Amino acid sequence: MSAPLQKTQPPKVSEREARQVAEAAREQDWRKPSFAKELFLGRFRLDLIHPHPMPAGEDTRRGEEFLSKLRHFCETKIDGALIEREARIPDEVINGLRELGALGMKIDIKYGGLGLTQVYYNKALALVGSANPALGALLSAHQSIGVPQPLKIFGTQEQKDAFLPRLARTDISAFLLTEPDVGSDPARLATTAVPDGDSYILDGVKLWTTNGVVADLLVVMARVPKSEGHKGGITAFVVEAASEGVTVENRNAFMGLRGLENGVTRFHQVRVPAANRIGPEGAGLKIALTTLNTGRLSLPAMCVGSGKWCLKIAREWSATREQWGKPVAKHEAVGAKISFIAATTFALEAVVDLSSQMADEDRNDIRIEAALAKLYGSEMGWLMADELVQIRGGRGFETADSLAARGERAVPAEQMLRDMRINRIFEGSTEIMHLLIAREAVDAHLAVAGDIIDPDKPLSAKAKAGANAAAFYARWLPKLVTGPGQLPGTYSEFHPDGLPDLAGHLRYVERSARKLARSTFYAMSRWQGRMETKQGFLGRIVDIGAELFAMSAACVRAELLRTTGEHGQEAYQLADVFCRQSRIRVEELFTRLWSNTDDLDRKVVDGVLSGTYTWLEQGIVDPSGEGPWIADATPGPAERENVHRPIP
């Protein structure tokens, strides 16, 4: 028998209910130290990242061996221009990656995978993504957020034995959470999984299913109705893409990543064995968020690769192109852009490598570090690509095919800009990342004082919280007044003879961390329960923390390279320049904490939404087509052709 079809729409939930769902899904405890968490609390724990952690020798040997094979494959078998022209990755390229074992880079050797560390997995993604970003996205979606990672953390032994060998060698996976009317607000998830004997019946529509068009196995998030014997809640399932009732209704097309196999997937009365449920009912969002703790590192890793390419092209082009009697690189306006690209690439690689190595060692909780890496990498990666287009001038706006057609080098700068743009939206938009990181950054405050501002808590709970908060702040606040950053000789090992003074930058980080913590405390005291609505302020707090983290990582990496004899002098120079550039951004952000147009902006928005400024829209025509803003996602049988295309 089939479960009855339920014509459901996204549940109507209040803002408070949505926040409660998100809060219940996040990890509540901090069992391990966190450099970034301490940084937001005004405590600069350099000992957590310095000396820079290092990979084991065997991990390095296996990683370098695979990178060598992958580089040869990228150079000889991947035609990035062909993928861009045809908007599709050739089957033979995907099969070649299968043969290399690239589908199993993060899967344990005992299941047929390569068992690479996070560090080398990221290096591999940067390499293959430089050949074509759609390939990096395919491999990342498959392993970072697709079936392998949640099974690795939450799967049963039976599930690992059944699925991981397939995923390591042949099967492609996808992650399905987003719906046409549900993005970063999973409380409104409409896809249902109704219990039916020893199975669940899946109904719903999923949007933007990266890899969904070619996937063999899917991780699907669906809402299980609460009933007798069933806790219910958002739950994760492994679903065979070839199951009856699964239809890929559309292959989506985008401004960039033209080879991306991203679609709309409909589930109609799809029977999923209960054995394919990952974790207990109601644990789906926690599984998704935990998976992303390290999964987010893949995206900034590919941003590092794009930064390296931008630097290479900027160097070669600006040394050749002359303007007013000298290479354009020698003109200060262009030179500043090249310096920004070089310094930022160095710092971003430092952030990714440091976070990845900490993930491999598993000594620290890196949920904030990984989120900061994603946020910072996507924003800076986009800026570097934009600056490269500007350096190239009209040639930066021209397509690679057009350049080649008229006899010039086919440099896909405009493609890079288009491809990079999605990174500010993928796996949590910049705005959502700001809120997510801000929530973690103020966790210590909410743990001791949260009940005070919670309107649902009784007076007794508020009184108890007040006492706890008084004790916590009596110990914490005095430590924000002075610190090692005010002592001239602190961190002296970062100022060796003959090299730039990185110790001064670390002292600045320490002082700024305390200032950041004081600013956060003042804002919480001022706005209390309204703090969560001050998204502009919270975004700037997070951006300051990201800059301080990047400065710290850059200095630690430079010292590592100096002590190992690998370009130490050059690394110190790049770290010094980056920190000086970063300090300017930090000072501006501190100023904008309190001097901004946030309140005025809200008034203008109210006017826009109420129609006050519709007169300003006159004088144009709207080239948009007809149709609803959000497509109908009512569950039911598919009415469109199935464009699912598994790779043979």
XYZ file of C-alpha atoms in Angstrom:
648
model
C 0.000 0.000 0.000
C 1.080 3.575 -0.610
C 0.797 6.327 1.917
C -1.900 8.867 1.045
C -0.699 11.819 -0.991
C -0.559 14.932 1.129
C -0.980 18.225 -0.685
C 1.242 20.292 1.552
C 2.632 23.784 1.335
C 5.549 25.186 3.355
C 4.376 25.424 6.976
C 3.486 28.891 8.193
C 5.898 29.677 10.988
C 6.669 32.810 12.938
C 10.112 34.375 13.039
C 10.529 33.114 16.587
C 9.564 29.555 15.627
C 12.009 29.610 12.732
C 14.797 30.734 15.039
C 13.954 27.998 17.521
C 14.288 25.365 14.805
C 17.671 26.745 13.775
C 18.811 26.976 17.390
C 17.842 23.378 18.101
C 19.914 22.220 15.123
C 23.201 23.866 16.079
C 25.794 22.151 18.233
C 25.184 23.314 21.780
C 28.445 22.330 23.455
C 32.057 23.354 23.042
C 34.048 20.255 23.957
C 37.260 21.447 22.334
C 39.036 24.796 22.250
C 38.349 27.205 19.406
C 40.767 29.935 18.344
C 38.053 31.968 16.629
C 35.583 31.635 19.500
C 38.223 32.914 21.896
C 39.056 35.736 19.475
C 35.479 37.018 19.559
C 35.618 36.877 23.373
C 38.676 39.145 23.369
C 41.170 36.372 24.093
C 43.968 36.031 21.528
C 45.010 32.382 21.960
C 48.020 32.260 19.650
C 49.021 28.976 21.275
C 46.073 27.270 19.546
C 47.498 27.943 16.067
C 51.236 28.438 16.619
C 53.446 26.594 15.941
C 51.501 25.868 12.772
C 50.161 22.276 12.852
C 51.771 19.969 10.286
C 50.507 16.890 8.409
C 51.972 13.458 9.049
C 54.651 12.298 6.647
C 52.597 9.441 5.210
C 49.621 11.749 4.659
C 51.892 14.133 2.775
C 53.376 11.372 0.625
C 49.989 9.987 -0.406
C 48.571 13.464 -0.940
C 51.425 14.627 -3.147
C 51.309 11.387 -5.126
C 47.631 11.900 -5.911
C 48.105 15.597 -6.740
C 50.767 14.638 -9.278
C 48.359 12.260 -11.037
C 45.523 14.756 -10.854
C 47.673 17.550 -12.295
C 48.610 15.373 -15.277
C 44.939 14.549 -15.821
C 43.929 18.213 -15.626
C 46.615 19.235 -18.097
C 45.955 16.475 -20.624
C 42.309 15.425 -20.329
C 40.297 18.483 -19.279
C 39.299 21.110 -21.829
C 37.815 23.887 -19.742
C 36.865 25.923 -22.815
C 34.898 22.957 -24.196
C 32.972 22.608 -20.932
C 32.171 26.325 -21.050
C 31.013 26.200 -24.684
C 28.892 23.067 -24.369
C 27.706 23.750 -20.800
C 28.413 20.136 -19.900
C 31.263 18.098 -18.459
C 32.066 15.276 -20.920
C 31.309 11.786 -19.651
C 34.877 10.722 -20.351
C 36.190 13.417 -17.994
C 33.961 12.222 -15.160
C 34.932 8.619 -15.867
C 38.582 9.626 -15.850
C 38.140 11.203 -12.431
C 36.441 8.005 -11.298
C 39.432 5.963 -12.422
C 41.785 8.287 -10.571
C 39.758 7.751 -7.401
C 38.755 11.435 -7.224
C 35.220 10.528 -6.148
C 36.660 8.926 -3.035
C 39.241 11.492 -1.975
C 37.665 11.897 1.472
C 36.436 8.310 1.840
C 38.428 5.925 4.016
C 40.765 3.462 2.316
C 38.899 0.504 3.817
C 35.859 1.469 1.733
C 37.874 1.856 -1.457
C 38.575 5.562 -1.122
C 41.857 7.451 -1.100
C 41.567 8.597 2.519
C 43.150 11.986 1.849
C 43.420 14.524 4.625
C 41.338 17.696 4.522
C 44.489 19.593 3.560
C 45.143 17.518 0.445
C 41.487 17.196 -0.441
C 41.352 20.994 -0.546
C 44.529 21.203 -2.625
C 43.002 18.741 -5.074
C 39.811 20.814 -5.347
C 41.838 23.978 -5.955
C 43.760 22.198 -8.702
C 40.803 20.653 -10.536
C 38.738 23.807 -10.008
C 41.417 25.825 -11.787
C 40.930 23.606 -14.845
C 37.189 24.292 -14.704
C 35.248 25.477 -11.642
C 32.244 23.288 -12.501
C 34.441 20.226 -11.975
C 35.477 21.477 -8.556
C 31.829 22.054 -7.697
C 30.893 18.533 -8.824
C 33.563 16.853 -6.693
C 32.906 19.136 -3.724
C 29.133 18.684 -3.751
C 29.651 14.917 -4.010
C 32.034 14.604 -1.046
C 31.762 17.709 1.135
C 27.982 17.859 1.503
C 26.756 14.808 -0.452
C 26.230 11.312 0.917
C 29.819 10.414 2.004
C 30.304 13.076 4.680
C 27.044 12.637 6.662
C 27.482 8.850 6.486
C 31.028 9.190 7.763
C 29.838 11.087 10.842
C 26.330 9.771 11.480
C 25.847 6.642 9.375
C 25.489 3.107 10.723
C 28.099 0.516 9.884
C 25.609 -1.169 7.587
C 25.044 2.096 5.701
C 28.766 2.708 5.366
C 29.339 -0.819 4.073
C 26.477 -0.502 1.585
C 27.085 2.967 0.164
C 30.658 4.167 0.710
C 32.342 1.671 -1.679
C 29.933 2.776 -4.417
C 30.556 6.449 -3.676
C 34.311 5.995 -3.633
C 34.550 4.600 -7.147
C 31.402 4.918 -9.257
C 28.367 6.681 -7.812
C 27.886 10.461 -7.742
C 25.943 11.979 -4.860
C 23.967 15.157 -4.261
C 22.550 17.039 -1.265
C 18.875 18.119 -1.404
C 17.647 20.647 1.140
C 16.511 23.806 -0.678
C 12.963 24.062 -2.012
C 11.339 26.635 -4.332
C 10.005 28.573 -1.349
C 12.491 27.448 1.311
C 16.124 28.541 1.432
C 17.992 29.290 4.641
C 14.775 28.936 6.673
C 14.369 25.158 7.027
C 11.534 25.500 9.545
C 9.261 25.882 6.510
C 10.436 22.691 4.789
C 7.503 21.218 2.842
C 8.888 17.902 1.544
C 7.420 15.101 3.658
C 8.486 11.570 4.543
C 5.437 9.725 5.857
C 6.134 6.489 7.801
C 4.625 3.431 6.132
C 5.611 0.120 7.730
C 9.353 -0.373 7.416
C 9.600 2.483 4.892
C 8.904 6.170 4.419
C 6.946 7.668 1.526
C 8.658 10.768 0.182
C 6.742 13.615 -1.482
C 7.971 17.075 -2.437
C 10.079 19.219 -4.745
C 13.715 20.216 -4.279
C 15.402 23.138 -6.034
C 19.047 23.791 -6.996
C 20.125 20.201 -6.513
C 23.811 20.432 -7.396
C 24.814 17.137 -9.058
C 21.136 16.164 -8.960
C 20.929 15.767 -12.731
C 23.651 13.097 -12.817
C 23.536 11.756 -9.250
C 23.118 8.095 -8.346
C 22.564 8.649 -4.610
C 20.891 11.562 -2.863
C 20.845 12.946 0.669
C 17.318 14.286 1.053
C 16.016 16.399 3.916
C 12.297 15.846 4.552
C 9.803 16.481 7.320
C 8.488 13.384 9.128
C 5.034 14.064 10.639
C 4.863 13.456 14.359
C 2.748 10.408 15.150
C 2.574 7.461 17.528
C 6.015 5.860 17.612
C 7.544 8.628 15.530
C 9.240 11.682 17.002
C 9.006 13.416 13.654
C 10.896 16.477 12.502
C 13.312 17.231 9.697
C 15.128 14.000 8.879
C 17.906 12.930 6.502
C 17.565 10.004 4.087
C 19.761 8.312 1.506
C 17.661 7.931 -1.624
C 18.484 6.007 -4.782
C 18.134 8.514 -7.630
C 16.753 5.772 -9.886
C 13.872 5.024 -7.492
C 10.384 4.997 -8.941
C 8.792 8.402 -8.468
C 12.039 10.427 -8.598
C 12.022 12.868 -11.520
C 14.596 15.503 -12.450
C 12.254 18.034 -14.015
C 14.760 20.628 -15.151
C 18.481 21.159 -15.587
C 19.050 24.711 -14.404
C 21.310 27.187 -16.209
C 23.269 29.962 -14.496
C 25.404 32.997 -15.237
C 28.481 30.961 -14.335
C 29.485 27.356 -13.679
C 27.924 26.424 -17.006
C 28.964 22.783 -16.607
C 27.126 22.460 -13.296
C 24.639 19.574 -13.254
C 22.094 21.354 -11.108
C 18.375 20.685 -11.339
C 14.865 20.559 -9.919
C 13.979 17.156 -8.437
C 10.442 15.971 -7.703
C 9.574 13.109 -5.367
C 6.185 11.496 -5.806
C 5.289 8.594 -3.538
C 8.934 7.500 -3.412
C 9.402 4.545 -1.087
C 12.580 4.837 0.996
C 13.568 1.995 3.346
C 13.807 2.993 6.990
C 17.303 1.504 6.881
C 18.270 4.440 4.666
C 17.454 7.023 7.318
C 20.603 8.774 8.555
C 20.432 9.229 12.304
C 17.188 9.498 14.268
C 14.075 11.331 13.190
C 14.371 15.050 13.723
C 18.177 15.096 13.446
C 18.333 16.190 9.803
C 19.306 19.816 10.331
C 21.900 18.938 12.953
C 23.382 16.441 10.496
C 23.420 19.079 7.752
C 25.066 21.728 9.929
C 27.642 19.325 11.362
C 28.495 18.119 7.874
C 29.088 21.715 6.813
C 31.477 22.390 9.711
C 34.338 21.029 7.615
C 32.461 20.756 4.317
C 32.523 24.529 3.966
C 36.320 24.457 3.629
C 36.085 23.127 0.084
C 34.678 26.376 -1.276
C 37.419 28.722 0.017
C 39.958 26.139 -1.152
C 38.729 26.674 -4.700
C 38.833 30.438 -4.084
C 42.524 30.017 -3.263
C 42.982 28.316 -6.626
C 41.242 31.176 -8.416
C 43.396 33.697 -6.543
C 46.550 31.926 -7.692
C 45.312 32.020 -11.288
C 44.373 35.701 -11.029
C 47.871 36.450 -9.751
C 49.506 34.513 -12.603
C 47.461 36.256 -15.288
C 47.886 39.683 -13.670
C 51.666 39.189 -13.527
C 52.051 37.986 -17.102
C 49.669 40.512 -18.649
C 50.694 43.616 -16.729
C 54.369 43.010 -17.467
C 53.606 42.817 -21.204
C 50.997 45.554 -21.706
C 52.534 49.019 -21.895
C 50.808 52.305 -21.225
C 52.459 55.706 -21.425
C 55.909 54.285 -21.931
C 56.028 51.590 -19.252
C 54.337 48.307 -18.263
C 50.929 48.890 -16.683
C 52.122 47.086 -13.551
C 54.473 50.004 -12.943
C 51.558 52.408 -12.709
C 50.486 52.778 -9.091
C 46.764 52.386 -9.783
C 47.319 48.968 -11.374
C 50.147 47.989 -9.050
C 47.894 48.410 -6.016
C 45.483 45.870 -7.495
C 48.279 43.385 -8.141
C 49.564 43.826 -4.592
C 46.054 43.204 -3.255
C 45.705 39.995 -5.281
C 49.126 38.671 -4.213
C 48.747 39.502 -0.515
C 45.155 38.275 -0.321
C 45.952 35.001 -2.079
C 48.721 34.377 0.455
C 46.432 35.132 3.396
C 43.513 33.127 2.067
C 45.727 30.092 1.507
C 46.992 30.552 5.059
C 43.420 30.574 6.398
C 42.392 27.476 4.443
C 45.527 25.451 5.202
C 45.458 26.324 8.889
C 41.747 25.510 9.244
C 42.151 22.298 7.268
C 45.103 21.083 9.272
C 43.239 21.806 12.500
C 40.316 19.784 11.091
C 42.667 16.886 10.377
C 44.161 16.947 13.870
C 40.715 17.210 15.462
C 42.145 18.925 18.528
C 40.130 22.114 18.061
C 36.517 22.909 17.348
C 36.720 24.656 13.969
C 33.051 25.378 13.270
C 33.685 29.143 13.417
C 37.038 28.929 11.607
C 35.499 26.983 8.713
C 32.591 29.421 8.485
C 34.977 32.386 8.536
C 37.078 30.742 5.821
C 33.987 30.306 3.641
C 32.804 33.860 4.255
C 36.200 35.490 3.778
C 37.242 33.296 0.863
C 34.071 33.893 -1.127
C 34.149 37.658 -0.604
C 37.866 38.085 -1.276
C 37.857 35.604 -4.138
C 35.179 37.639 -5.884
C 37.122 40.879 -5.333
C 40.313 39.365 -6.761
C 38.485 38.156 -9.879
C 36.899 41.594 -10.284
C 40.276 43.294 -9.972
C 41.759 40.975 -12.595
C 39.020 41.949 -15.056
C 39.822 45.607 -14.349
C 43.541 45.033 -14.868
C 42.808 43.356 -18.202
C 40.558 46.240 -19.236
C 38.410 45.590 -22.314
C 40.092 42.209 -22.719
C 38.836 41.273 -19.269
C 35.261 41.811 -20.449
C 35.825 39.906 -23.703
C 35.248 36.152 -23.805
C 38.126 33.736 -24.234
C 36.657 32.460 -27.522
C 36.457 35.993 -28.899
C 40.031 36.727 -27.878
C 41.207 33.565 -29.602
C 39.173 34.320 -32.730
C 41.092 37.534 -33.269
C 44.467 36.005 -32.512
C 45.080 36.736 -28.830
C 45.567 34.471 -25.849
C 42.255 32.977 -24.717
C 42.198 34.225 -21.111
C 38.781 33.482 -19.488
C 38.815 36.375 -17.013
C 35.157 37.232 -17.527
C 34.264 33.566 -17.033
C 36.181 33.524 -13.765
C 34.182 36.521 -12.578
C 30.903 34.812 -13.478
C 31.958 31.506 -11.947
C 33.141 33.103 -8.707
C 29.950 35.054 -8.086
C 27.995 32.038 -6.809
C 30.461 31.459 -3.980
C 28.910 34.357 -2.070
C 25.621 32.401 -2.132
C 26.617 28.700 -2.150
C 26.510 26.820 1.174
C 25.176 29.820 3.066
C 25.016 33.331 1.600
C 27.262 36.031 3.020
C 24.299 37.434 4.924
C 23.405 34.049 6.422
C 27.058 33.363 7.266
C 27.179 36.665 9.136
C 24.218 35.602 11.267
C 25.484 32.041 11.782
C 28.940 33.174 12.876
C 27.530 35.972 15.013
C 25.357 33.460 16.850
C 28.383 31.324 17.659
C 30.434 34.385 18.574
C 27.952 35.482 21.256
C 27.281 31.960 22.521
C 29.175 32.524 25.772
C 27.064 35.606 26.478
C 23.777 33.859 25.741
C 24.831 30.899 27.884
C 25.049 33.094 30.970
C 22.628 35.922 30.187
C 20.276 34.567 27.540
C 17.415 33.959 29.957
C 17.445 37.632 30.942
C 16.333 38.734 27.474
C 14.125 35.718 26.724
C 10.489 36.893 27.043
C 9.297 33.319 27.651
C 11.427 32.769 30.744
C 9.873 33.243 34.216
C 11.179 35.804 36.671
C 12.936 33.095 38.696
C 14.972 32.071 35.648
C 15.791 35.686 34.879
C 16.972 36.247 38.449
C 19.205 33.198 38.325
C 20.597 34.286 34.959
C 21.269 37.739 36.350
C 23.362 36.306 39.158
C 25.293 34.076 36.778
C 25.859 36.949 34.376
C 27.112 39.227 37.138
C 29.672 36.631 38.187
C 30.780 35.951 34.585
C 31.204 39.608 33.628
C 32.953 40.449 36.886
C 35.676 38.019 35.824
C 35.617 38.707 32.071
C 35.311 42.471 31.652
C 38.496 43.474 33.539
C 40.511 41.244 31.192
C 39.417 43.352 28.235
C 41.186 46.468 29.531
C 44.816 45.485 29.059
C 46.685 42.636 27.424
C 49.892 41.458 25.733
C 49.157 43.604 22.694
C 50.161 46.674 24.675
C 53.639 45.343 25.500
C 56.240 46.238 22.817
C 58.234 42.994 23.134
C 55.319 40.558 22.839
C 55.441 37.919 20.070
C 59.067 38.837 19.355
C 59.688 35.553 17.500
C 57.660 37.081 14.679
C 60.254 39.832 14.158
C 63.478 38.101 13.147
C 66.431 40.218 12.038
C 66.188 41.597 8.527
C 62.509 40.768 8.018
C 59.305 42.819 8.347
C 57.832 43.135 11.823
C 54.882 40.738 12.048
C 54.945 40.905 15.847
C 53.427 44.366 15.659
C 50.554 43.003 13.601
C 49.886 40.243 16.122
C 49.865 42.814 18.909
C 47.310 44.734 16.861
C 45.203 41.582 16.555
C 45.320 41.079 20.318
C 44.286 44.680 21.029
C 41.576 44.578 18.375
C 40.165 41.312 19.719
C 39.632 42.960 23.095
C 38.091 46.003 21.425
C 35.813 43.735 19.422
C 34.664 41.958 22.568
C 34.014 45.273 24.330
C 31.994 46.495 21.342
C 29.931 43.317 21.333
C 29.245 43.569 25.069
C 28.221 47.209 24.778
C 25.852 46.391 21.907
C 24.263 43.530 23.860
C 23.791 45.799 26.862
C 22.278 48.498 24.675
C 19.960 46.447 22.475
C 19.449 43.267 24.548
C 16.676 41.239 22.912
C 16.739 43.455 19.814
C 20.367 42.515 19.147
C 19.343 39.754 16.738
C 17.657 42.356 14.492
C 20.831 44.447 14.190
C 22.128 42.494 11.229
C 24.259 45.338 9.911
C 26.097 45.624 13.224
C 26.490 41.853 13.558
C 27.826 41.589 10.016
C 30.546 44.146 10.770
C 31.462 42.367 14.006
C 31.916 39.136 12.048
C 33.871 40.858 9.274
C 36.285 42.279 11.845
C 36.740 38.805 13.300
C 37.387 37.408 9.822
C 40.100 39.978 9.174
C 41.748 39.293 12.547
C 41.669 35.557 11.878
C 43.191 36.068 8.433
C 45.935 38.280 9.841
C 46.764 35.689 12.478
C 46.848 32.856 9.930
C 49.020 34.881 7.533
C 51.602 35.642 10.239
C 51.697 32.051 11.469
C 52.101 30.742 7.915
C 54.899 33.195 7.181
C 56.781 32.057 10.285
C 56.252 28.416 9.291
C 57.712 29.065 5.840
C 60.642 30.960 7.370
C 61.531 28.166 9.773
C 61.236 25.508 7.051
C 63.310 27.539 4.616
C 60.587 27.805 1.988
C 60.359 31.383 0.698
C 60.451 32.755 4.224
C 61.544 36.261 3.295
C 58.930 36.574 0.560
C 56.260 35.135 2.856
C 57.054 37.692 5.550
C 56.773 40.468 2.972
C 53.385 39.237 1.747
C 52.099 38.757 5.299
C 53.243 42.261 6.234
C 51.513 43.845 3.232
C 48.341 41.854 3.799
C 48.185 42.823 7.476
C 48.649 46.483 6.622
C 45.842 46.294 4.070
C 43.677 44.364 6.515
C 44.245 46.841 9.339
C 42.840 49.631 7.166
C 39.702 47.547 6.570
C 39.404 46.721 10.274
C 39.620 50.368 11.313
C 36.906 51.260 8.823
C 34.687 48.464 10.126
C 35.168 49.583 13.727
C 34.125 53.104 12.707
C 31.064 51.772 10.889
C 29.907 49.859 13.976
C 28.576 53.116 15.356
C 28.670 55.502 12.394
C 26.386 54.094 9.711
C 23.066 54.532 7.924
C 21.358 51.401 9.279
C 18.358 53.239 10.776
C 17.921 55.448 7.722
C 18.186 52.421 5.464
C 15.288 50.759 7.271
C 13.109 53.818 6.702
C 13.916 53.844 3.001
C 13.142 50.130 2.758
C 9.756 50.710 4.386
C 9.089 53.390 1.794
C 10.149 51.174 -1.107
C 7.903 48.342 0.040
C 4.925 50.647 0.623
C 5.241 52.148 -2.865
C 6.447 55.581 -1.791
C 9.165 55.628 -4.435
C 7.426 53.987 -7.385
C 7.807 57.287 -9.269
C 11.546 56.584 -9.297
C 10.952 53.462 -11.391
C 9.370 55.374 -14.249
C 11.134 55.762 -17.594
C 12.082 52.129 -18.213
C 10.683 48.942 -19.661
C 10.977 45.659 -17.769
C 12.376 42.877 -19.995
C 11.397 40.175 -17.480
C 9.112 37.405 -18.672
C 5.737 36.445 -17.306
C 5.179 33.952 -14.512
C 5.094 33.641 -10.721
C 8.022 34.779 -8.621
C 8.169 31.345 -6.989
C 7.262 28.195 -8.905
C 4.463 25.979 -7.629
C 5.909 23.095 -5.639
C 2.717 21.246 -4.755
C 3.502 17.530 -4.327
C 2.146 15.244 -6.992
C 3.135 13.177 -10.011
C 5.652 14.616 -12.459
C 4.229 16.268 -15.529
C 7.557 16.888 -17.225
C 10.120 14.640 -18.871
C 12.745 13.132 -16.589
C 16.117 14.669 -17.547
C 18.059 12.581 -15.042
C 21.294 11.614 -16.807
C 23.418 9.158 -14.804
C 26.966 8.920 -16.139
C 27.578 5.389 -17.485
